[in-house]
Coordinates of C-alpha atoms and ligand atoms in Angstrom, one line a residue:
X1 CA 0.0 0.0 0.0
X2 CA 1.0 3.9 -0.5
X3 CA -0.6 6.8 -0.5
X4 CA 0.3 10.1 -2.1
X5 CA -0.8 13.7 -0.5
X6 CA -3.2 15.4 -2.6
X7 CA -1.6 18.3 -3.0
X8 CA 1.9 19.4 -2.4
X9 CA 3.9 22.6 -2.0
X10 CA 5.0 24.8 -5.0
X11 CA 8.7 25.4 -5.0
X12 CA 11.4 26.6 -7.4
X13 CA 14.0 24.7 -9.5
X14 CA 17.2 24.8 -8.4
X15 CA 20.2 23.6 -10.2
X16 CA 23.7 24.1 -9.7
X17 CA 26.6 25.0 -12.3
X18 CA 30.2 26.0 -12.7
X19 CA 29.1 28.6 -15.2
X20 CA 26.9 31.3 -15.3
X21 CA 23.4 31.0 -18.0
X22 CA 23.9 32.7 -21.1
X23 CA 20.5 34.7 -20.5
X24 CA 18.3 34.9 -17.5
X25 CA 15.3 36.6 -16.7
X26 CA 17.0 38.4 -13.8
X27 CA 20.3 38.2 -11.9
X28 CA 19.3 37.8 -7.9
X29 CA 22.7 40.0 -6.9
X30 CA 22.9 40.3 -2.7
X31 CA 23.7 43.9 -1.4
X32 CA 25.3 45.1 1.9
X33 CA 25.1 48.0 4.0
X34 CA 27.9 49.4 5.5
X35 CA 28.4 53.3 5.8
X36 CA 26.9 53.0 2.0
X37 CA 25.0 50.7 -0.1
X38 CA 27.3 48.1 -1.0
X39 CA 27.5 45.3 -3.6
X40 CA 29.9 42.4 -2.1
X41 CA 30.2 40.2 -4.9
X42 CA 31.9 39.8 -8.4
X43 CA 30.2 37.4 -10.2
X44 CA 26.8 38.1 -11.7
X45 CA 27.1 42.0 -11.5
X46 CA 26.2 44.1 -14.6
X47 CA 28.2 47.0 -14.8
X48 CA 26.5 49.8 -13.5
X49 CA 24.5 47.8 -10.9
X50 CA 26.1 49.9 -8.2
X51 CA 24.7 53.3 -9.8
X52 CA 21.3 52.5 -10.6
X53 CA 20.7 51.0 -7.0
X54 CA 21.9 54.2 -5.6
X55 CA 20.0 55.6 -8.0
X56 CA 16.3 54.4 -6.6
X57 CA 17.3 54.4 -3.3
X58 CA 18.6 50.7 -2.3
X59 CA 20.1 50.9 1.0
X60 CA 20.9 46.8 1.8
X61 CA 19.1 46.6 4.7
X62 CA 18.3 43.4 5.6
X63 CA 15.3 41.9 3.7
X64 CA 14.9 45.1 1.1
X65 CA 14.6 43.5 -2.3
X66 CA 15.0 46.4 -5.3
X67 CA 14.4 45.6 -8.9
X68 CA 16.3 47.7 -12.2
X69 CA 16.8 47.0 -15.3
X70 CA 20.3 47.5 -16.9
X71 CA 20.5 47.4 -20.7
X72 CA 17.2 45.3 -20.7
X73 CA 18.5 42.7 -17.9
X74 CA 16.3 42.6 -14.6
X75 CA 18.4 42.5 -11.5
X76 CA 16.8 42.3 -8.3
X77 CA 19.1 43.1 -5.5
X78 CA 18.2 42.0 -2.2
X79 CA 19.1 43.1 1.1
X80 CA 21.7 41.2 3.4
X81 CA 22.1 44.2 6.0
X82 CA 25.4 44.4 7.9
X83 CA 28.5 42.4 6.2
X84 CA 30.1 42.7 9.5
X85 CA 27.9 40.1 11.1
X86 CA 26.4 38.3 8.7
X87 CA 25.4 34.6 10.1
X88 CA 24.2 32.0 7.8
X89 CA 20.5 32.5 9.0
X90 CA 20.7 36.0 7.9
X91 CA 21.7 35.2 4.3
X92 CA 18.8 32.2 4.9
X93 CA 16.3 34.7 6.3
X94 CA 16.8 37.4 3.0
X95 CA 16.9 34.9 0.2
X96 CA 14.0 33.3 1.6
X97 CA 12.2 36.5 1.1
X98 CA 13.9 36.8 -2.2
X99 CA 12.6 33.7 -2.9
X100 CA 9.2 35.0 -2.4
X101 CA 9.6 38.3 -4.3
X102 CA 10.0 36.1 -7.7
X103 CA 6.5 36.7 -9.4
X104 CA 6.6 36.7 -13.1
X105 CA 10.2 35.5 -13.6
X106 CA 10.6 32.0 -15.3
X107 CA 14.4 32.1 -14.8
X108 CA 17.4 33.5 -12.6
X109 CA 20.8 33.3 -11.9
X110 CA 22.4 34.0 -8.2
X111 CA 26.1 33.3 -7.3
X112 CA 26.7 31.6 -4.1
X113 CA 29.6 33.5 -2.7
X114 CA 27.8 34.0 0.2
X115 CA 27.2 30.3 0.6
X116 CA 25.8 27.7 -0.8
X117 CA 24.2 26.3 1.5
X118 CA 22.1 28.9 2.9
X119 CA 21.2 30.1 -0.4
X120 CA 19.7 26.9 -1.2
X121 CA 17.9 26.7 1.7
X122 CA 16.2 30.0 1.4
X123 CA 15.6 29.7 -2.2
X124 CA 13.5 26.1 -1.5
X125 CA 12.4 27.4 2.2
X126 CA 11.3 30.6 1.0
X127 CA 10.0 30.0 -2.2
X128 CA 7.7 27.2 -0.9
X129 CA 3.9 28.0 -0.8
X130 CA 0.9 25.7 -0.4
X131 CA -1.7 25.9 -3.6
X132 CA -4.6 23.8 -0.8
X133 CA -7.8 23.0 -3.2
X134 CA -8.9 26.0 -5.0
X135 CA -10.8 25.2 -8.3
X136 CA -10.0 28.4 -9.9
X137 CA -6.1 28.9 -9.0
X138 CA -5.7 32.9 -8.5
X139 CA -2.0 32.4 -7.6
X140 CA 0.5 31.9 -10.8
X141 CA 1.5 28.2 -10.0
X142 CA 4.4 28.7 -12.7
X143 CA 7.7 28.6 -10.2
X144 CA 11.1 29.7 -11.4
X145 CA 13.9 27.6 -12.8
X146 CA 17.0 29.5 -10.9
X147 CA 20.7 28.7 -11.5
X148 CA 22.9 28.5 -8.5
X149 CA 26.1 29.7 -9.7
X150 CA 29.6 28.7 -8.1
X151 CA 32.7 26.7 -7.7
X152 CA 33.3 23.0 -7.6
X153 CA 33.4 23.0 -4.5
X154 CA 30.4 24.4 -3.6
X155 CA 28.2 21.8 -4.9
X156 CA 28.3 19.1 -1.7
X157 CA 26.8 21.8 0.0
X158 CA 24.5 22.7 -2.6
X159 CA 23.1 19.4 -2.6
X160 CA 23.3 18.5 1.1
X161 CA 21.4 21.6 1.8
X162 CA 19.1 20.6 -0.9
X163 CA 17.9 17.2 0.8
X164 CA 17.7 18.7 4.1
X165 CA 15.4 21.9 2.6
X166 CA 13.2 18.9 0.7
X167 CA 13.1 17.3 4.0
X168 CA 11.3 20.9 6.1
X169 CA 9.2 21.3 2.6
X170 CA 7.8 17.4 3.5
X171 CA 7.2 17.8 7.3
X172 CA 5.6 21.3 5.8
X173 CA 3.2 19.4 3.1
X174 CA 2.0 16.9 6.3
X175 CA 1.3 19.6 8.1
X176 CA -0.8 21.5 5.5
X177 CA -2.6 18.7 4.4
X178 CA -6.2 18.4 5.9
X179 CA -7.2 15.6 8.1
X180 CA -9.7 14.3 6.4
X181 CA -6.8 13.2 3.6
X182 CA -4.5 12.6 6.3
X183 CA -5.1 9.8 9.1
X184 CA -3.2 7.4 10.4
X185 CA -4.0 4.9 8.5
X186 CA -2.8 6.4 5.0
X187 CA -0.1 8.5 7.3
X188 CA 1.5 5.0 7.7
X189 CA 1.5 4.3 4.3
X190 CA 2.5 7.6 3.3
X191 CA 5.9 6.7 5.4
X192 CA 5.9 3.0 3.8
X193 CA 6.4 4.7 -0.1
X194 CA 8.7 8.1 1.0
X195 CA 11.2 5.4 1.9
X196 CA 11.6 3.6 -0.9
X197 CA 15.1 3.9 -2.0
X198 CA 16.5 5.8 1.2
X199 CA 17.4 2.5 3.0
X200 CA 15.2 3.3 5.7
X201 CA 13.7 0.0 7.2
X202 CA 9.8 0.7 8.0
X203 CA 7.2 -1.5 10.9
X204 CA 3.6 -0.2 11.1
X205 CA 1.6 -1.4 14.4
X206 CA -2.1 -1.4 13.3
X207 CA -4.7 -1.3 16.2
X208 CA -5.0 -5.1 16.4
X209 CA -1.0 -5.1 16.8
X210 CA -1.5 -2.2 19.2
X211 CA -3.8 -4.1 21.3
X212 CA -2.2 -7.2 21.3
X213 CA 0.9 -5.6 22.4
X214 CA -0.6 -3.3 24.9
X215 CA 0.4 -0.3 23.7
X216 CA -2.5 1.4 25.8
X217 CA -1.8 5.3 25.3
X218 CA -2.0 4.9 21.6
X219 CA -5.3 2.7 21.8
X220 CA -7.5 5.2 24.4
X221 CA -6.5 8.1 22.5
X222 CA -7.7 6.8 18.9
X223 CA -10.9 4.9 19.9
X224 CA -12.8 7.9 19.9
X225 CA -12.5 8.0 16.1
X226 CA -13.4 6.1 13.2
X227 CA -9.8 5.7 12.2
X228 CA -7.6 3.9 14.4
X229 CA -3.8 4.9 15.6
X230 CA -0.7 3.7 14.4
X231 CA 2.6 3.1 15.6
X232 CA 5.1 3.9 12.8
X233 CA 9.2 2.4 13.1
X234 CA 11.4 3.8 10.9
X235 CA 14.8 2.5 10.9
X236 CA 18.4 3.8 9.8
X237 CA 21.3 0.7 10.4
X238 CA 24.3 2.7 8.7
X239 CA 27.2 -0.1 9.0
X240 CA 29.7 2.7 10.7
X241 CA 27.7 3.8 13.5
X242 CA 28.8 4.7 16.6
X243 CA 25.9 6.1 18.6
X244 CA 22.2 4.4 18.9
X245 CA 19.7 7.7 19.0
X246 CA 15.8 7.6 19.5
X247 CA 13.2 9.7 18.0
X248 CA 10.2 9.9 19.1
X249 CA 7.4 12.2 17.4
X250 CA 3.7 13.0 17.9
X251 CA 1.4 12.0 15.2
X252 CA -2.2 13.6 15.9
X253 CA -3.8 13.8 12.5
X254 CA -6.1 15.8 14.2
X255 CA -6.5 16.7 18.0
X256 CA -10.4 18.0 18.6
X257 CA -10.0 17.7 22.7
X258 CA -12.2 14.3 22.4
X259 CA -14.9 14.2 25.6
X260 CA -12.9 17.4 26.8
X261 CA -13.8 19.2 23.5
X262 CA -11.7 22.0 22.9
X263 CA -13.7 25.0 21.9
X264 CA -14.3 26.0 18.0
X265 CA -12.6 29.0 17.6
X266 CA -9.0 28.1 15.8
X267 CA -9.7 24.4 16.0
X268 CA -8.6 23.9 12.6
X269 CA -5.3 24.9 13.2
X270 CA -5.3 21.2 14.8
X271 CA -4.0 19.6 11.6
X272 CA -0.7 20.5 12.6
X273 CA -0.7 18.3 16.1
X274 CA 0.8 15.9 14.0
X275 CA 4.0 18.1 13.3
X276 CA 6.7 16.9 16.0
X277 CA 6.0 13.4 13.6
X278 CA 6.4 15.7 10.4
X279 CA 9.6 16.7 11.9
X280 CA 11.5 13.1 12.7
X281 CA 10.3 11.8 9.6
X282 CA 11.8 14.7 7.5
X283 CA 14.7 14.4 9.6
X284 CA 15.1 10.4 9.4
X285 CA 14.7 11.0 5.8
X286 CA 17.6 13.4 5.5
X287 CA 19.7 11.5 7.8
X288 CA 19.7 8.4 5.3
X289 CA 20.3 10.5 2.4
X290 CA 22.8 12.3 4.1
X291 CA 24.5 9.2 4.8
X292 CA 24.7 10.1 8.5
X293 CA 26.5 7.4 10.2
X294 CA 24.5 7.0 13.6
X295 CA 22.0 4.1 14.3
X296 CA 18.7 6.0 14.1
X297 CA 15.4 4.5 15.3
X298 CA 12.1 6.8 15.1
X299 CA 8.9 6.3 16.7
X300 CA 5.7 7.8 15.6
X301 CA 2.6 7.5 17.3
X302 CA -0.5 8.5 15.2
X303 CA -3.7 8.6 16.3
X304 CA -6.9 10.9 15.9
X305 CA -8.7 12.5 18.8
X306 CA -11.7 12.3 18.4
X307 CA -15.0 12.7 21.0
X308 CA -17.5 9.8 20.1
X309 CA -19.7 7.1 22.2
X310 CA -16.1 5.2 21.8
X311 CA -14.5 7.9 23.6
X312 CA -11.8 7.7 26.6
X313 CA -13.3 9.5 29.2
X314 CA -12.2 11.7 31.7
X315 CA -11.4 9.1 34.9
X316 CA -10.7 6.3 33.1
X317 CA -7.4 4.6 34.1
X318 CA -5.3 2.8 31.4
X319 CA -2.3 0.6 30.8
X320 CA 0.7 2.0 28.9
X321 CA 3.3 -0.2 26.8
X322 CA 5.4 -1.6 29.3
X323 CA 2.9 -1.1 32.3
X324 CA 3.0 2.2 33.8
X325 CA -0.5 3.3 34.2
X326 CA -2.4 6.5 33.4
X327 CA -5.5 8.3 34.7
X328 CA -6.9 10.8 32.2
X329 CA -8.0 13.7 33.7
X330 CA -8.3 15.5 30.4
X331 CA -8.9 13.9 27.3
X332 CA -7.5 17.2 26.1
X333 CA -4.1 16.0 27.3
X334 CA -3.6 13.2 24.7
X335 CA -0.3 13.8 22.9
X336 CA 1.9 13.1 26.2
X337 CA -0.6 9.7 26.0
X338 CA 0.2 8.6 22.6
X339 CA 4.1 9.5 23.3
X340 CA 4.1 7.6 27.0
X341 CA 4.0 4.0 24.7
X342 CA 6.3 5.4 22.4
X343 CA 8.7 6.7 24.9
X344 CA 8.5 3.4 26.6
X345 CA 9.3 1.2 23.4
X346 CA 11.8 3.1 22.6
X347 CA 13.8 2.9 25.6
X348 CA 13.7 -0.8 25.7
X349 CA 16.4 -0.6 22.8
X350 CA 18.5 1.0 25.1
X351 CA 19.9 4.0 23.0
X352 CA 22.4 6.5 24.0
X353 CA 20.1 9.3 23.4
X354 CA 16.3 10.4 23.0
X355 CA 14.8 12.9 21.6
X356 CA 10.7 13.6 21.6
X357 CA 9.0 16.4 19.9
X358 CA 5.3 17.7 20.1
X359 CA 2.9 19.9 19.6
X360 CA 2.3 19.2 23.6
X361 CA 0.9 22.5 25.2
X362 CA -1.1 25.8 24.4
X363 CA 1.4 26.8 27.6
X364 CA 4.3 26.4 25.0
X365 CA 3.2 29.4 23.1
X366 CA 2.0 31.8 26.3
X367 CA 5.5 31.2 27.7
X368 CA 7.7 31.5 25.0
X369 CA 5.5 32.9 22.1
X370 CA 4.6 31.4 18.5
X371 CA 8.2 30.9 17.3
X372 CA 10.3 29.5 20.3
X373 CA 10.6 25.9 21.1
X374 CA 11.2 25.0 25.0
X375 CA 13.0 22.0 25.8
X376 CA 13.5 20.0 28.4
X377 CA 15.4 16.8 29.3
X378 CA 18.9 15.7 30.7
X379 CA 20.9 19.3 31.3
X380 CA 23.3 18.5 28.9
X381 CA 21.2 17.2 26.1
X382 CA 18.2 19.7 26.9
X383 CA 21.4 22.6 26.0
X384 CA 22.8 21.1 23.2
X385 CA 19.9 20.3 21.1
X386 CA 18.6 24.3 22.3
X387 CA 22.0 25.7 21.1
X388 CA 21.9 23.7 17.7
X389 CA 18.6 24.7 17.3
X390 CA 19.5 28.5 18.1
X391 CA 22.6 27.7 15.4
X392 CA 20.5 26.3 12.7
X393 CA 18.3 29.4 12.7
X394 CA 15.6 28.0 14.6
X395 CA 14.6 29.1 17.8
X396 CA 14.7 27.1 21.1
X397 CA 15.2 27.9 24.6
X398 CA 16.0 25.4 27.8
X399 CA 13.1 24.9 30.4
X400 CA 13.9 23.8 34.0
X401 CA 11.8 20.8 35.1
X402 CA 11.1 22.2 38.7
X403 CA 11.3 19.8 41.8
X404 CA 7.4 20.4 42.8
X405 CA 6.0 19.4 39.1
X406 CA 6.4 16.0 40.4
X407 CA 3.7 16.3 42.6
X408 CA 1.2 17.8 39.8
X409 CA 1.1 14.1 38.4
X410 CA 0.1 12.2 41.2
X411 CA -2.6 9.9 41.2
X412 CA -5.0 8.5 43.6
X413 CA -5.5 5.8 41.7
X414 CA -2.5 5.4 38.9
X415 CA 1.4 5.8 38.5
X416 CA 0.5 9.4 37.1
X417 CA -2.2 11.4 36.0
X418 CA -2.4 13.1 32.5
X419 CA -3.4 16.6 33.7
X420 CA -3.6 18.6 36.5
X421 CA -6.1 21.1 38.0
X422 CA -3.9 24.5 37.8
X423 CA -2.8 27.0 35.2
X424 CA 0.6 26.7 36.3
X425 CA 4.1 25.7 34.6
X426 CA 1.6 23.6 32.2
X427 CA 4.8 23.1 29.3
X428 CA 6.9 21.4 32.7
X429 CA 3.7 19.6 33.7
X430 CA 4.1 18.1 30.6
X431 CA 7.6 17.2 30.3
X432 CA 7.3 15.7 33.6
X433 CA 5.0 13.1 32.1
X434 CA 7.8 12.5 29.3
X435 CA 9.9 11.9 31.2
X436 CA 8.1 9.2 33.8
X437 CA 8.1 7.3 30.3
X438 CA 11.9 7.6 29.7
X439 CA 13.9 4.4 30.6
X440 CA 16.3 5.4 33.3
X441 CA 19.8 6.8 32.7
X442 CA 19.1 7.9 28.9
X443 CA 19.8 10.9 27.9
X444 CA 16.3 12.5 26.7
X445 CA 15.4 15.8 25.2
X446 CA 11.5 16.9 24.9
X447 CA 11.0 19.5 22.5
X448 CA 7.9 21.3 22.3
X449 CA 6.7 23.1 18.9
X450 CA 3.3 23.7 19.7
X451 CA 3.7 27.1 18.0
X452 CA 6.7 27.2 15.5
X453 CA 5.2 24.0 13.8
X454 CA 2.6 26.1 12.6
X455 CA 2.6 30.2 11.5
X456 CA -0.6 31.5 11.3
X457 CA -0.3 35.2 10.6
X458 CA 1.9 36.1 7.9
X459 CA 5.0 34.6 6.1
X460 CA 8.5 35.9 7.2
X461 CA 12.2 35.3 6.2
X462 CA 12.1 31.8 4.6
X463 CA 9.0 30.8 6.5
X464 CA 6.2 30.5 4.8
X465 CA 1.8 30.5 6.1
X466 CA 0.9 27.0 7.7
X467 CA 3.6 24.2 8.0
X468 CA 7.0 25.3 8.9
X469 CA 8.5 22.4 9.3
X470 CA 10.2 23.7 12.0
X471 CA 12.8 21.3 13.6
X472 CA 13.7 19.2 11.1
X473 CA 17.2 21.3 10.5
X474 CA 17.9 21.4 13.9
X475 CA 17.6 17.3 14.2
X476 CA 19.6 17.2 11.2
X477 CA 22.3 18.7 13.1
X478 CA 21.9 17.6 16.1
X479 CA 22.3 14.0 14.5
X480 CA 25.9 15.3 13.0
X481 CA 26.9 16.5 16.0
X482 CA 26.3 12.9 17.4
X483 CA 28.2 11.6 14.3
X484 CA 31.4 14.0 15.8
Ligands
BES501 N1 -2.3 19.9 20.7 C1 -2.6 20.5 21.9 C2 -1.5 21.6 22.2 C3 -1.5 22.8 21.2 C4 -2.2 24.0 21.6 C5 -0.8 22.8 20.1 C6 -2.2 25.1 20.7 C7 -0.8 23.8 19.2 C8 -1.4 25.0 19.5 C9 -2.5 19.6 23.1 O1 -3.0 18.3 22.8 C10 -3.4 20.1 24.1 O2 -4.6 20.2 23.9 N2 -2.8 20.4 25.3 C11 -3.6 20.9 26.4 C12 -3.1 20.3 27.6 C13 -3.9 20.5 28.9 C14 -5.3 19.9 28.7 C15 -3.2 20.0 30.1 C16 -3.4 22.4 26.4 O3 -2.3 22.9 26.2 O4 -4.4 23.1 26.7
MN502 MN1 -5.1 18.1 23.0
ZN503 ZN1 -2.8 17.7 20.8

């Protein structure tokens, strides 16, 4: 079986050369600001780019994009800001908008002086947008064909960057795509054909293997809907590895709140509680075409939550994979519940390091706003994966997990409950829960994306409306920095 998505995300053509096309619709030239407008590179640069710029009033700030014509050629110039501290995210951040300033133009040209790699990445990042389902397509769904130009050199990077960049633009189409095309079941197969030639080694638990098994979390969560969980496997074996890692991501096609029913307004933003799944698979993906050599196994736990006459409800006490029990105070609560079996299975192969991410609390986005993960774990992991994060242009902050959040979970009448009754420290609450399901002495990192996984006001740098796919780049290198 395999399923395709309906509809995926427009990008632009990118292809790499030694030499610069012998005609292009316009020349993509990056410009500086220092005391003046600058133009830092060589290649690509009409004579008399510098004039004209000054001419209309290009300054290089960061993210201006300026179009001119010289003799009849189009150059848009776009803004890098200050040369002096220029980080690879900045270059991302303005050729993503670049990206998205390419309207009309069938073909370009950009050198990569300033890096291959980022350029890349914003040129795919930024240029991606979602068509959804419209019968009568306003947007022009022509994308551009643009030549990266540069040395021999350059090209690894080019087509590293390119895998991980089709990676985020896959974790983006799952996220984008409605829930009435994506459930579990077709999720699972979805997985089963992307794959096919990577390989990547793939098990899918279907609810009778689930319940034979006793995976627990998964099975209360999705018996509320028509269409029952999954557990997903993925599996990278690269013969030179030195380090056994665990991914573990949250696969709610769609998360309504079941019996505790979540109220309408923004509901349907709930197709993204499936994105910390979006996000290992994209990265598991990358990893094998990348060629990373560390043992890799991913977990993802899909399941809809749904309220029905099947429904968990509130007080009900169930069995987790491995035996830990649960009382659900809040059906609401039912990521933490799908990882717990997840979390457990995956610690019985014993690897060196963990890492979970989930669209796990609202209190993710009131502490730390719509763009910044907060992670928790093992001090050393919890800091590393934030600072990779943080280097790979994604935001991420450490969160303490304080010494009274143990007593939020206790249970009259389990080894934890799912919720408790207070507004407070509700992102810890949950990592506390993670971690009860975390087999002792791994190192384990919890990172919640409740609000980068999804943007819903406007697009910005090389992010675009909807599905981010937030996370998958700082996996990526989290995974290399494992590699050494
Ligand atoms: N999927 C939600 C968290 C969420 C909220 C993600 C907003 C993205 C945007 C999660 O399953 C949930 O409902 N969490 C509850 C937990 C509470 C009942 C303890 C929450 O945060 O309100
Ligand atoms: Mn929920
Ligand atoms: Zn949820």
């Amino acid at each position: 079986m395999s399923f395709t998505l309906p509809v995926t995300g427009l990008v632009p053509t990118v292809s790499f050369s030694t030499k610069a096309p012998k005609q292009s619709d316009a020349l993509l030239v990056p410009v500086t600001q220092g005391d003046t407008l600058e133009v830092p590179v060589t290649s690509l640069v009409p004579a008399g780019l510098f004039e004209a710029l000054e001419a209309v009033g290009a300054t290089g700030k960061h993210g201006e994009i300026t179009r001119v014509l010289i003799d009849d050629q189009l150059v848009i110039a776009f803004g890098l800001g200050d040369a002096e501290e220029l980080s690879d995210d900045d270059v991302r951040r303005a050729v993503g908008v670049l990206a998205r300033s390419l309207r009309g133009v069938e073909t370009a040209a950009i050198s990569c002086e300033f890096g291959a790699g980022a350029i890349v990445e914003g040129l795919l990042l930024g240029g991606y947008s979602y068509p959804g389902f419209k019968t009568s397509s306003s947007e022009d769904s022509a994308q551009p064909a643009i030549t990266v130009v540069g040395e021999k050199e350059d090209k690894e990077f080019f087509v590293a960057s390119e895998i991980v960049a089709e990676s985020v633009n896959l974790a983006r189409d799952l996220v984008n795509t409605p829930a009435n095309m994506l459930y579990p079941e077709v999720y699972a197969e979805f997985v089963q054909g992307a794959v096919k030639g990577t390989g990547l080694k793939v098990e899918v638990l279907d609810e009778k293997a689930l319940e034979k098994d006793g995976y627990g979390g998964l099975i209360a969560v999705g018996k509320g809907s028509a269409r029952p969980p999954r557990l997903v496997h993925v599996s990278w074996s690269p013969r030179k590895a030195s380090k056994k890692v665990a991914l573990v991501g949250k696969g709610i096609t769609f998360d309504t709140g079941g019996i505790s029913l979540k109220p309408p307004s923004n509901m349907e933003n709930m197709i993204s509680d499936m994105g910390g799944s979006a996000m290992m698979l994209g990265a598991t993906l990358a990893a094998a075409r990348l060629d990373i050599p560390v043992r890799i196994d991913t977990w993802l736990s899909m399941a809809e939550n749904m309220p029905s006459g099947t429904a968990t409800h509130p007080g009900d006490v169930i069995t987790h994979y491995g035996g830990k029990t649960s009382e659900i105070i809040n059906t609401d609560a039912e990521g933490r519940v799908v990882l717990a079996d997840a979390l457990a299975r995956a610690s019985e192969e014993q690897p060196d390091y963990l890492i979970e991410a989930s669209t796990l609390t609202g209190a993710q986005l009131v502490a730390l706003g719509a763009r910044t993960a907060g992670v928790m774990g093992t001090n050393e992991l919890r800091d590393r994966v934030a600072e990779l994060a943080r280097d790979a242009g994604e935001p991420a902050w450490a969160m303490p997990l304080p010494e009274e959040t143990a007593e939020d979970l206790k249970s009259p009448v389990a080894d934890v409950r799912n919720s408790h009754n207070s507004r407070n420290a509700g992102m810890l609450v949950a990592g506390r829960y993670i971690e009860a399901f975390v087999g002792e002495d791994i190192e384990w990192a919890h990172i919640d994306i409740a609000g980068p996984t999804y943007n819903t006001s406007a697009a910005f740098g090389y992010t675009p409306k909807r599905g981010t796919g937030f996370g998958v780049r700082t996996i990526v290198e989290v995974l290399r920095d494992f590699a050494g």
